[in-house]
XYZ file of C-alpha atoms in Angstrom:
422
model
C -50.472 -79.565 -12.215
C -53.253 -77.039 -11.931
C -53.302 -74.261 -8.919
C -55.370 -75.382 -5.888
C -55.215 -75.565 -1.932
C -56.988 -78.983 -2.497
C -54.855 -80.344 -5.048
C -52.312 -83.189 -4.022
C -48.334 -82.282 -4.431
C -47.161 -84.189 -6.625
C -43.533 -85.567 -5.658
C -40.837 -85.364 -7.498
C -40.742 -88.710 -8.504
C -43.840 -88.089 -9.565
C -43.211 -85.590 -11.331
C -40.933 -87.274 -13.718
C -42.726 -90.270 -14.227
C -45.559 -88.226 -15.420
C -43.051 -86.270 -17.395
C -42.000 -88.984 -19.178
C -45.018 -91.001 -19.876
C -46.594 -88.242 -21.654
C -43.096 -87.629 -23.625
C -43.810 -91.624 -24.695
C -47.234 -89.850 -26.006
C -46.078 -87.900 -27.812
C -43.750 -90.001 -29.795
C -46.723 -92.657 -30.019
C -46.403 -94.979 -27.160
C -49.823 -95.928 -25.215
C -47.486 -97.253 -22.012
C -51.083 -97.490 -20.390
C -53.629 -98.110 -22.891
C -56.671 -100.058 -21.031
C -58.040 -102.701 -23.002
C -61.330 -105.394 -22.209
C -59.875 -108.290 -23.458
C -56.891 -107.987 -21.977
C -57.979 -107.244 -18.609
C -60.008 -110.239 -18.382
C -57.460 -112.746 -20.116
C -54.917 -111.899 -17.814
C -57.829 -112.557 -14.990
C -58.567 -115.895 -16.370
C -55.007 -116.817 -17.018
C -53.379 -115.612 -13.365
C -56.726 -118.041 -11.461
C -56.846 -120.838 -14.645
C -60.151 -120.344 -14.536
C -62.748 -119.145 -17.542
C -65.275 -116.695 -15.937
C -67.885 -114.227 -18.256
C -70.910 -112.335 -16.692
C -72.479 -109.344 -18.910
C -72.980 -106.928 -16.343
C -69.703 -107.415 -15.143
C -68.408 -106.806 -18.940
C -70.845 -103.823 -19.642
C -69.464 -102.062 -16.108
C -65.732 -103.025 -17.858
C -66.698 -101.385 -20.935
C -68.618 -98.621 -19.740
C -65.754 -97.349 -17.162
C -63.297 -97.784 -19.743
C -64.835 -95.571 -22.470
C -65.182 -92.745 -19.811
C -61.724 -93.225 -19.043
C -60.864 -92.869 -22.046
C -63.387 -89.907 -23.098
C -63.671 -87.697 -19.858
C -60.891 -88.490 -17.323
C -57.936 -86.613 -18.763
C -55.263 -89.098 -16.925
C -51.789 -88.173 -16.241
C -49.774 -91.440 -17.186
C -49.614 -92.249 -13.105
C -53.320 -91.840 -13.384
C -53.352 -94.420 -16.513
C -50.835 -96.223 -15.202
C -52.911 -96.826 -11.560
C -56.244 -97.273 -13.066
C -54.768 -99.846 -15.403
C -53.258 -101.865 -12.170
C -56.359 -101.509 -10.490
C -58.904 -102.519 -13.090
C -56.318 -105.687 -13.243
C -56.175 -106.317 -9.825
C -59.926 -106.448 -9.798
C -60.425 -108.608 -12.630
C -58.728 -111.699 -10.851
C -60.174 -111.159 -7.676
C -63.308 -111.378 -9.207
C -61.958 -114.266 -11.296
C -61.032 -115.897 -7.788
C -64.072 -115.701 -5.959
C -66.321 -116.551 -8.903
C -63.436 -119.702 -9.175
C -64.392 -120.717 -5.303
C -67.933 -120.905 -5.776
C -67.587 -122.894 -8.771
C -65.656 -125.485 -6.722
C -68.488 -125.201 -3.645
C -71.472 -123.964 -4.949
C -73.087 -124.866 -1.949
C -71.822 -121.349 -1.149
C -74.485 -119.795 -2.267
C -76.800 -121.747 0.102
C -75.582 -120.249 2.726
C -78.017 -117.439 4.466
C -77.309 -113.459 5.301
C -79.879 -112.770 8.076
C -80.609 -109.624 9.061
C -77.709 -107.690 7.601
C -76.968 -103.678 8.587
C -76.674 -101.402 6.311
C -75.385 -97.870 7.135
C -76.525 -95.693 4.092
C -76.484 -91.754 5.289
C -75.155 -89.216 2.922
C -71.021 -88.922 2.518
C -69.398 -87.182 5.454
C -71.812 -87.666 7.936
C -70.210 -90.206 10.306
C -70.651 -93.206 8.461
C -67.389 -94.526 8.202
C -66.962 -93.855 11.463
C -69.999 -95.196 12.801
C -69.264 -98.645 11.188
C -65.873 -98.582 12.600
C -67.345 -98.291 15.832
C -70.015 -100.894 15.641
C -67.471 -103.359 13.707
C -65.793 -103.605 17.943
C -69.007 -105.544 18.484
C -67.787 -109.605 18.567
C -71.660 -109.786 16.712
C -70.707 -108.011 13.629
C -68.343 -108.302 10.354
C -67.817 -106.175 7.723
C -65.957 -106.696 4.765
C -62.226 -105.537 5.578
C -59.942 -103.275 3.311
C -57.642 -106.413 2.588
C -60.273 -108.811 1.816
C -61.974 -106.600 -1.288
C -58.879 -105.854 -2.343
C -57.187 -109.377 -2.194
C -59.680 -111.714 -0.867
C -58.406 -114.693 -2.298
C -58.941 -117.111 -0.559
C -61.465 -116.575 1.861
C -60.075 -115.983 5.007
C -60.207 -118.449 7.725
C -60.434 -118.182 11.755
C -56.736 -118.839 12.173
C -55.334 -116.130 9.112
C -57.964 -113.422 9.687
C -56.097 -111.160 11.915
C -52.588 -111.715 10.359
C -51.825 -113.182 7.345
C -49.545 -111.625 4.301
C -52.690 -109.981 2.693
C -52.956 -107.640 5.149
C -49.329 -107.042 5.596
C -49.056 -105.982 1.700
C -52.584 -103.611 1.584
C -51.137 -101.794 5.090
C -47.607 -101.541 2.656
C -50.059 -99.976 -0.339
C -51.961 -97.890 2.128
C -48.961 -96.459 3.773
C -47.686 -95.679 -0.207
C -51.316 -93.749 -0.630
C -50.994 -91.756 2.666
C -47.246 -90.618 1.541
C -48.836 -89.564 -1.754
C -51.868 -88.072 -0.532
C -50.403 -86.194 2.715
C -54.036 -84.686 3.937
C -55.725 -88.307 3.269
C -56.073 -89.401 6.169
C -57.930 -86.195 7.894
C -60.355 -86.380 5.661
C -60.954 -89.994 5.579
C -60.195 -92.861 7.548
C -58.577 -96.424 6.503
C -56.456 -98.890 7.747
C -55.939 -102.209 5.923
C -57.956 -103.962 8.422
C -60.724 -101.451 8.840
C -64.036 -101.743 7.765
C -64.361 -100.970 3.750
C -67.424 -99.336 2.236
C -69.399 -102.016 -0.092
C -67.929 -99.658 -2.851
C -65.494 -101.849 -2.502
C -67.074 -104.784 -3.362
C -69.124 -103.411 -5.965
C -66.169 -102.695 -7.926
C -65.605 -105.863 -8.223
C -68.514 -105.926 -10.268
C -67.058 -102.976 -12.201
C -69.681 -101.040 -11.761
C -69.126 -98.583 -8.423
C -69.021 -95.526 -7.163
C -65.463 -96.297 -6.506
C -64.367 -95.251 -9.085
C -66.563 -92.109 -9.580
C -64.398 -90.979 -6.720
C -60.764 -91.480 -8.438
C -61.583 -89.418 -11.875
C -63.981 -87.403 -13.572
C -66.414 -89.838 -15.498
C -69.557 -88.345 -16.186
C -70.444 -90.958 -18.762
C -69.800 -93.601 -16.651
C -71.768 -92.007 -13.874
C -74.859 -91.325 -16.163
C -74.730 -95.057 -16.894
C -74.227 -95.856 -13.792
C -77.160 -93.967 -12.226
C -79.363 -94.435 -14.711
C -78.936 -98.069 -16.966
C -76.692 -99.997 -14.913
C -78.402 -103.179 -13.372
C -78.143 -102.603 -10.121
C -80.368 -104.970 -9.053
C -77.623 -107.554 -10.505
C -74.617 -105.799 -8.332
C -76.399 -106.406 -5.612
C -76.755 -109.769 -6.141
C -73.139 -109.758 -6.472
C -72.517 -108.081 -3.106
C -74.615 -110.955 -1.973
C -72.487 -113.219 -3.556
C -69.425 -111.867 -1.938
C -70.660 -112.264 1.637
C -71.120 -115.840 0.906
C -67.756 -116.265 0.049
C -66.006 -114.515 2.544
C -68.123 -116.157 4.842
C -67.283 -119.546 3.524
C -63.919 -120.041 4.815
C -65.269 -120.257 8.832
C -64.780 -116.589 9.829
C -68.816 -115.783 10.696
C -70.719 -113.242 13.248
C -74.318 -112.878 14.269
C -74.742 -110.087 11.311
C -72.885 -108.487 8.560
C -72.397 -105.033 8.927
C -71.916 -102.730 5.756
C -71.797 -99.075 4.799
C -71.994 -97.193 1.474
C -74.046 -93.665 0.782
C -74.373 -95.152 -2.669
C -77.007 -97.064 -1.255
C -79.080 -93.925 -1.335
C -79.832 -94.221 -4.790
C -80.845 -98.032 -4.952
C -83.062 -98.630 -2.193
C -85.268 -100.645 -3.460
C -82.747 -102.770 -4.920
C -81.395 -103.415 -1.505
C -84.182 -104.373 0.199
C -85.456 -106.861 -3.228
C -81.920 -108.707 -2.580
C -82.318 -108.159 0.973
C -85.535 -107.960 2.537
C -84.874 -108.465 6.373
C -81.864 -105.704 6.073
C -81.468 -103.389 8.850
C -80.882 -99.442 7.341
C -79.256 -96.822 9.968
C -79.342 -93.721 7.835
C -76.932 -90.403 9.129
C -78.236 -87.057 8.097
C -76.153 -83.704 8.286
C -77.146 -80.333 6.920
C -76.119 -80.599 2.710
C -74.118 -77.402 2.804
C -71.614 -79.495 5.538
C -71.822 -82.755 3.059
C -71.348 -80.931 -0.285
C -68.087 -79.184 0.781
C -66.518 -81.848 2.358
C -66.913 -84.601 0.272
C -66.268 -82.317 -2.853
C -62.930 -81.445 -0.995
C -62.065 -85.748 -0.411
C -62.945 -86.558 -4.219
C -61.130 -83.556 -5.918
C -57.833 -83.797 -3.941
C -58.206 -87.788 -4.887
C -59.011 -86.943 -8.683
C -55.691 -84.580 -8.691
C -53.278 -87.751 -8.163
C -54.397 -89.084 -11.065
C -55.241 -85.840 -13.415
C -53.652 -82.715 -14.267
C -56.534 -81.122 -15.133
C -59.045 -81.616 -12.331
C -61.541 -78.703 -11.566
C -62.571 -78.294 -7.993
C -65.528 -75.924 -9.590
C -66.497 -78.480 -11.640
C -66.641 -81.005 -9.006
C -68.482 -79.239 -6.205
C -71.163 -78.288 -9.245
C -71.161 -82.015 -9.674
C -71.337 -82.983 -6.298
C -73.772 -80.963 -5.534
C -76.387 -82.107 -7.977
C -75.388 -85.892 -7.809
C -75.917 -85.875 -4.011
C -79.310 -84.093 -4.115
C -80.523 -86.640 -7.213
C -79.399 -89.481 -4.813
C -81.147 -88.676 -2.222
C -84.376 -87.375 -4.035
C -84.546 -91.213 -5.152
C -83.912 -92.501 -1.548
C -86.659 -90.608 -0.662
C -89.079 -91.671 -3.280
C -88.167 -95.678 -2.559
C -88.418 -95.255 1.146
C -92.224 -93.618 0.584
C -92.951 -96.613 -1.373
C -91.562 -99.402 0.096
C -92.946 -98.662 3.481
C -90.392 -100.051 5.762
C -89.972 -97.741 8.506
C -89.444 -100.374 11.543
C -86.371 -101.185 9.817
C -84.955 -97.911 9.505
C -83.490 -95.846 11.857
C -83.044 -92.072 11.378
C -79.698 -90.572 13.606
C -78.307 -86.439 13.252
C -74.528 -86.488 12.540
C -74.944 -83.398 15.194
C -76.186 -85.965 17.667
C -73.404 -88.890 17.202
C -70.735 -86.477 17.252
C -72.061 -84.845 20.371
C -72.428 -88.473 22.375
C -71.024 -91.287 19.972
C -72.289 -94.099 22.449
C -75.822 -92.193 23.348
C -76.932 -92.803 19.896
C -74.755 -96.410 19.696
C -77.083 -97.362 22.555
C -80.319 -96.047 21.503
C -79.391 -98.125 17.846
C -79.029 -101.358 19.769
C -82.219 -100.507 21.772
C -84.255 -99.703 18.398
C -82.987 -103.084 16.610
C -83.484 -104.798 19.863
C -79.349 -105.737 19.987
C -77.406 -106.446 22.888
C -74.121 -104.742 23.271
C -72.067 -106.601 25.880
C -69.426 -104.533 28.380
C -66.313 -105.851 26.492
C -68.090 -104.606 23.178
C -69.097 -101.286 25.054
C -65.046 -100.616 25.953
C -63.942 -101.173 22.558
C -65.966 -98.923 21.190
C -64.684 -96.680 24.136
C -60.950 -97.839 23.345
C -61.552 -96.602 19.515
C -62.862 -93.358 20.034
C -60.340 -92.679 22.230
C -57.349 -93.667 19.634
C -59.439 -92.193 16.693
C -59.621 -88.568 18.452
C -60.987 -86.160 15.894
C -59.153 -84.340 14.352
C -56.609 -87.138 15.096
C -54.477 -86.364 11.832
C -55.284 -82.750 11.535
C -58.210 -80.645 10.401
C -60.222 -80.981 7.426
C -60.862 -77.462 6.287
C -63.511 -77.008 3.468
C -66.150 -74.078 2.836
C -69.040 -74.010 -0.569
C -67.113 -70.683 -1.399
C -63.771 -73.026 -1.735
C -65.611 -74.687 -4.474
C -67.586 -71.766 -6.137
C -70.877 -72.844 -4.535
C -73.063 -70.570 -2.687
C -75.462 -71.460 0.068
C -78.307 -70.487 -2.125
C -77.216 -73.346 -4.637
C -77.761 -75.772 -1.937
C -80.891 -74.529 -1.081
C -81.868 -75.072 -4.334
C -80.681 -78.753 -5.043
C -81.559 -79.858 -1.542
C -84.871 -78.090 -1.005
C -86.764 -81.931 -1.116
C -83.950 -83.160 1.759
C -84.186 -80.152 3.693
C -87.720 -80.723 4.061
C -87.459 -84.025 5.386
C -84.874 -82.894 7.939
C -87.320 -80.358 9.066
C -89.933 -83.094 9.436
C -87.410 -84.991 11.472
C -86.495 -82.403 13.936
C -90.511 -81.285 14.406
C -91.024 -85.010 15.378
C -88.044 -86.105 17.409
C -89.514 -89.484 18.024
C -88.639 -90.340 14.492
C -85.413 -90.050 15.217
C -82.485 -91.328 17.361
C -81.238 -88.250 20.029
């Protein structure tokens, strides 16, 4: 295991497993060998249903040739990734299986959905958590992306089995990954980031996130349809809607979002867009320091340079595009610009001055919910997230540099406060 403060200790457990899958390597055993077909007969035979969709197989095929070319997996790396890809396979198989048996499904109308989409580490996950303790919104839920089979219903929503086996898995993933949960937070039945659902799709950021794939990224940025994912994010609300479970508006969260805003707003044109902004230098370093700790479960041979030079640019690319689209598309009544500053300052002065720009109505048992959850989810809560550019050999200058186009827009915002939420 390589020499870093960020990097995850392995256990000894671990240790050995590692130890001897690459032992089984050597002596010509792929123990954890991820394979198309495979993946997506198993899918077909665990929901007895027969399923194909080419940009869910191109996402497949494209995230399994980076694997295989750029990740450098430990076997618990191989081994996870191959569960994973499995476990999403018949999900997907699932849901697609529902709507087959009620396609009237698809009838069924998103209005007005909210979309948090600021750059990673600026409050977002947060935020959502906070508006998800108003009765008027949903949001997708760890437990349901991961096993949302079937969709849940008003009297299994809060407790049912599901749940009770992701909080088992999550507890597993915080015993791995000690420092986790300072630097991010997740609960089986919190909020999840439509990264989630994407991944579904195969074709997500999610994944990104868990090892080094920079041909799957280039894809991903560049060729993948994402017009199509969206469509299946669509298609996802629909069926977790379908079971009875329903709120005035879905509310949803994913930086990704950044980079295909157009996209969004084609699949859903009435969509609401609360975008977070923080100062890049803050954003690079920390979410450099979440992905590379996560990337050193599951590789020996991550890089925290290599990542923070990655992160850096693929942040400052994302939002260059974001920027572009939102010129273009003209939308600017449906957007909402807040300062992470600002929210962290006085979380329910900017909650407020949200509902006020969207015209919402946040009732007083909403209002001491979200009081009740800031309260429990102190900061700082589970210790400190520590992070710095130099931790990562980036430089202020660098960021500067990459994030000149941003940093002009933030300057913009603060000349003209009435742009923004304070």
């Amino acid at each position: 295991m390589y020499d870093s403060p960020i990097a995850i200790e392995h256990s000894r457990s671990l240790r050995v497993f590692n130890a001897v899958g690459a032992f089984a390597g050597r002596l010509g055993f792929d123990l954890f060998g991820l394979d198309r077909d495979r993946i997506l007969n198993q899918a077909a035979e665990a929901t007895e249903f027969s399923f194909a969709d080419d940009a869910m197989t191109e996402g497949l095929d494209r995230l399994i040739a980076s694997l295989d070319a750029d990740s450098g997996l430990n076997p618990f790396g191989a081994f996870a990734l191959n569960r994973t890809l499995q476990r999403m396979a018949v999900s997907r198989f699932g849901v697609e299986k529902a709507i087959a048996e009620r396609p009237e499904i698809l009838e069924d109308r998103i209005a007005e959905p909210v979309f948090i989409i600021g750059m990673p580490r600026s409050g977002t996950s947060i935020l959502q958590a906070l508006l998800y303790r108003d009765a008027a919104h949903r949001s997708p839920l760890s437990w349901e992306c991961l096993l949302p089979n079937p969709a849940p219903t008003p009297d299994d929503y809060r407790d049912n089995d599901r749940i009770d086996a992701i909080r088992t898995e999550f507890d597993q993933v915080f015993r791995l990954v000690p420092d986790f949960r300072k630097k991010h937070y997740m609960e089986a039945d919190s909020p999840q980031e439509c990264v989630g659902v994407t991944a579904l799709n195969f074709t997500s950021f999610q994944y990104i996130a868990t090892a080094y794939l920079p041909g799957y990224h280039e894809w991903f940025v560049d060729a993948a349809d994402q017009l199509a994912n969206l469509r299946w994010h669509k298609r996802f609300l629909q069926f977790l809607q379908s079971g009875g479970v329903r709120r005035t508006r879905w509310l949803l969260k994913s930086p990704v979002h950044l980079m295909r805003l157009k996209a969004l707003f084609e699949v859903y044109p009435d969509a609401r867009v609360i975008m977070s902004h923080r100062h890049p230098s803050e954003v690079v370093s920390s979410v450099t320091s979440l992905v590379s700790s996560m990337r050193s479960l599951y590789s020996d041979t991550e890089s925290v340079e290599r990542t923070g030079h990655e992160q850096l640019r693929l942040w400052a690319r994302y939002f260059d595009r974001f920027l572009e689209a939102r010129r273009s598309l003209n939308l600017e009544t449906q957007i909402v610009d807040i300062r992470f500053d600002d929210f962290v300052n006085d979380h329910m002065s900017v909650v407020n001055r949200i509902y006020g720009r969207f015209g919402w109505r946040l009732d007083e048992a909403g209002a001491a919910r979200m009081r009740a959850f800031l309260d429990t989810e102190r900061k700082d809560k589970h210790g400190r997230h520590e992070y710095s550019l130099e931790m990562f050999g980036l430089k202020t200058g660098d960021v500067e540099k990459h994030y000149s186009g941003y940093l002009e827009f933030l300057d913009g915002l603060d000349a003209t406060p009435e742009l923004r939420i304070a």
